């Protein structure tokens, strides 16, 4: 299994631009999570999907952030418009069920200048 | 915000020494997990604990689920240079709908 696949690995964009991060979970995993990691705040859960349905998006910072999961093998996290304070590493993780450990992707390092 | 307190924040140890770190929670957890993160990568699951009092080993790593269900520890025996990284505890409560809370991490540096 290739694990959780995220793209791009690095993204540098100008403030105000739209950014789309992509994630392919492990086949057969029915839960998907988007996390943001910064030095100041550590790992923060942004949104959680179960069977492609958003269960909890209370961690999404504001309306500029949106996430979709159109099918079991693909999810996107979009930031529009992006701001410098959005700079962070964004991780996608999946699990076989809500009660199991997560498998993380390698992350997308986002820099907004 | 985070309800997990992970300590120590960092550790500088010599190769061959044992390492111990722990996490405490203000809530009762039904799952404790320990992850390791290396530079440029995502966290990797090391050990999962699902029962109070459970003691589980994975090679030189040993972790325990505290009997109060509010704490867990991770020990690394006979450290080697490749143990370098950030170790995170994570846990979930019964009403968390599968969401994990993460500790702030313990950075481990191993010197030869």
Short mmCIF file of C-alpha atoms in Angstrom, two decimals, chain B residues 6-110:
data_model
loop_
_atom_site.label_atom_id
_atom_site.label_comp_id
_atom_site.label_asym_id
_atom_site.label_seq_id
_atom_site.Cartn_x
_atom_site.Cartn_y
_atom_site.Cartn_z
CA UNK B 6 3.16 16.18 27.47
CA UNK B 7 6.54 16.28 29.18
CA UNK B 8 9.35 16.82 28.91
CA UNK B 9 9.35 19.27 26.03
CA UNK B 10 12.79 18.11 24.92
CA UNK B 11 15.47 15.63 25.91
CA UNK B 12 19.16 15.50 25.06
CA UNK B 13 20.54 12.07 25.79
CA UNK B 14 23.54 9.95 25.03
CA UNK B 15 23.35 6.87 22.89
CA UNK B 16 22.55 3.85 25.01
CA UNK B 17 20.54 5.72 27.62
CA UNK B 18 16.89 5.05 28.33
CA UNK B 19 14.26 7.69 27.59
CA UNK B 20 10.96 8.25 29.35
CA UNK B 21 8.18 10.68 28.52
CA UNK B 22 4.58 11.00 29.62
CA UNK B 23 1.25 12.60 28.95
CA UNK B 24 -1.51 13.59 31.30
CA UNK B 25 -5.05 14.56 30.50
CA UNK B 26 -7.79 16.47 32.25
CA UNK B 27 -10.30 14.03 30.74
CA UNK B 28 -10.71 10.27 30.87
CA UNK B 29 -9.46 8.72 27.66
CA UNK B 30 -10.43 5.39 26.11
CA UNK B 31 -7.49 5.31 23.71
CA UNK B 32 -3.88 6.39 23.97
CA UNK B 33 -1.55 6.44 20.98
CA UNK B 34 2.11 7.30 20.60
CA UNK B 35 3.54 8.69 17.37
CA UNK B 36 7.01 9.63 16.15
CA UNK B 37 7.65 12.39 13.64
CA UNK B 38 10.88 12.83 11.74
CA UNK B 39 11.80 16.00 9.83
CA UNK B 40 9.80 16.50 6.67
CA UNK B 41 7.47 13.61 7.35
CA UNK B 42 4.13 12.99 8.96
CA UNK B 43 3.75 11.34 12.36
CA UNK B 44 4.07 7.56 12.34
CA UNK B 45 2.11 5.41 14.75
CA UNK B 46 4.35 3.52 17.20
CA UNK B 47 2.03 2.03 19.79
CA UNK B 48 -1.73 1.98 20.37
CA UNK B 49 -3.30 1.34 23.78
CA UNK B 50 -6.98 0.60 24.30
CA UNK B 51 -7.35 -0.64 27.90
CA UNK B 52 -6.54 0.91 31.25
CA UNK B 53 -3.40 -0.69 32.66
CA UNK B 54 -2.37 -2.07 29.27
CA UNK B 55 1.38 -2.35 28.77
CA UNK B 56 2.54 -2.79 25.18
CA UNK B 57 5.98 -3.09 23.63
CA UNK B 58 7.23 -2.49 20.12
CA UNK B 59 10.90 -3.42 19.99
CA UNK B 60 12.75 -1.10 22.34
CA UNK B 61 9.63 0.96 22.91
CA UNK B 62 7.22 0.31 25.76
CA UNK B 63 4.06 2.27 26.51
CA UNK B 64 1.42 2.00 29.21
CA UNK B 65 -2.17 3.16 29.53
CA UNK B 66 -2.49 4.57 33.04
CA UNK B 67 -5.02 2.94 35.35
CA UNK B 68 -6.70 6.30 36.00
CA UNK B 69 -7.20 6.55 32.20
CA UNK B 70 -5.83 10.08 32.40
CA UNK B 71 -2.20 9.37 31.65
CA UNK B 72 0.23 7.35 29.57
CA UNK B 73 3.96 6.99 29.32
CA UNK B 74 6.43 5.91 26.64
CA UNK B 75 9.84 4.45 27.36
CA UNK B 76 12.64 3.95 24.87
CA UNK B 77 15.39 1.63 26.05
CA UNK B 78 19.01 1.72 24.92
CA UNK B 79 18.56 4.71 22.62
CA UNK B 80 20.27 4.82 19.25
CA UNK B 81 20.85 7.78 16.89
CA UNK B 82 17.82 6.92 14.73
CA UNK B 83 15.55 7.47 17.74
CA UNK B 84 15.94 11.20 17.07
CA UNK B 85 12.61 12.87 16.37
CA UNK B 86 9.54 14.34 17.97
CA UNK B 87 7.33 11.96 19.90
CA UNK B 88 3.66 12.78 20.29
CA UNK B 89 1.07 11.31 22.56
CA UNK B 90 -2.51 11.34 21.36
CA UNK B 91 -5.75 10.29 22.94
CA UNK B 92 -9.46 10.24 22.49
CA UNK B 93 -12.40 10.41 24.88
CA UNK B 94 -15.55 8.34 24.61
CA UNK B 95 -17.52 11.30 23.29
CA UNK B 96 -14.92 12.58 20.84
CA UNK B 97 -16.45 10.86 17.81
CA UNK B 98 -13.11 9.41 16.82
CA UNK B 99 -11.17 12.66 17.04
CA UNK B 100 -7.69 12.46 18.46
CA UNK B 101 -6.16 15.15 20.65
CA UNK B 102 -2.40 15.51 20.37
CA UNK B 103 0.16 16.53 22.93
CA UNK B 104 2.70 19.23 22.13
CA UNK B 105 5.45 16.66 21.54
CA UNK B 106 8.76 15.67 23.10
CA UNK B 107 11.83 16.37 21.00
CA UNK B 108 14.48 13.70 21.49
CA UNK B 109 18.09 14.31 20.51
CA UNK B 110 20.56 11.44 20.78
#
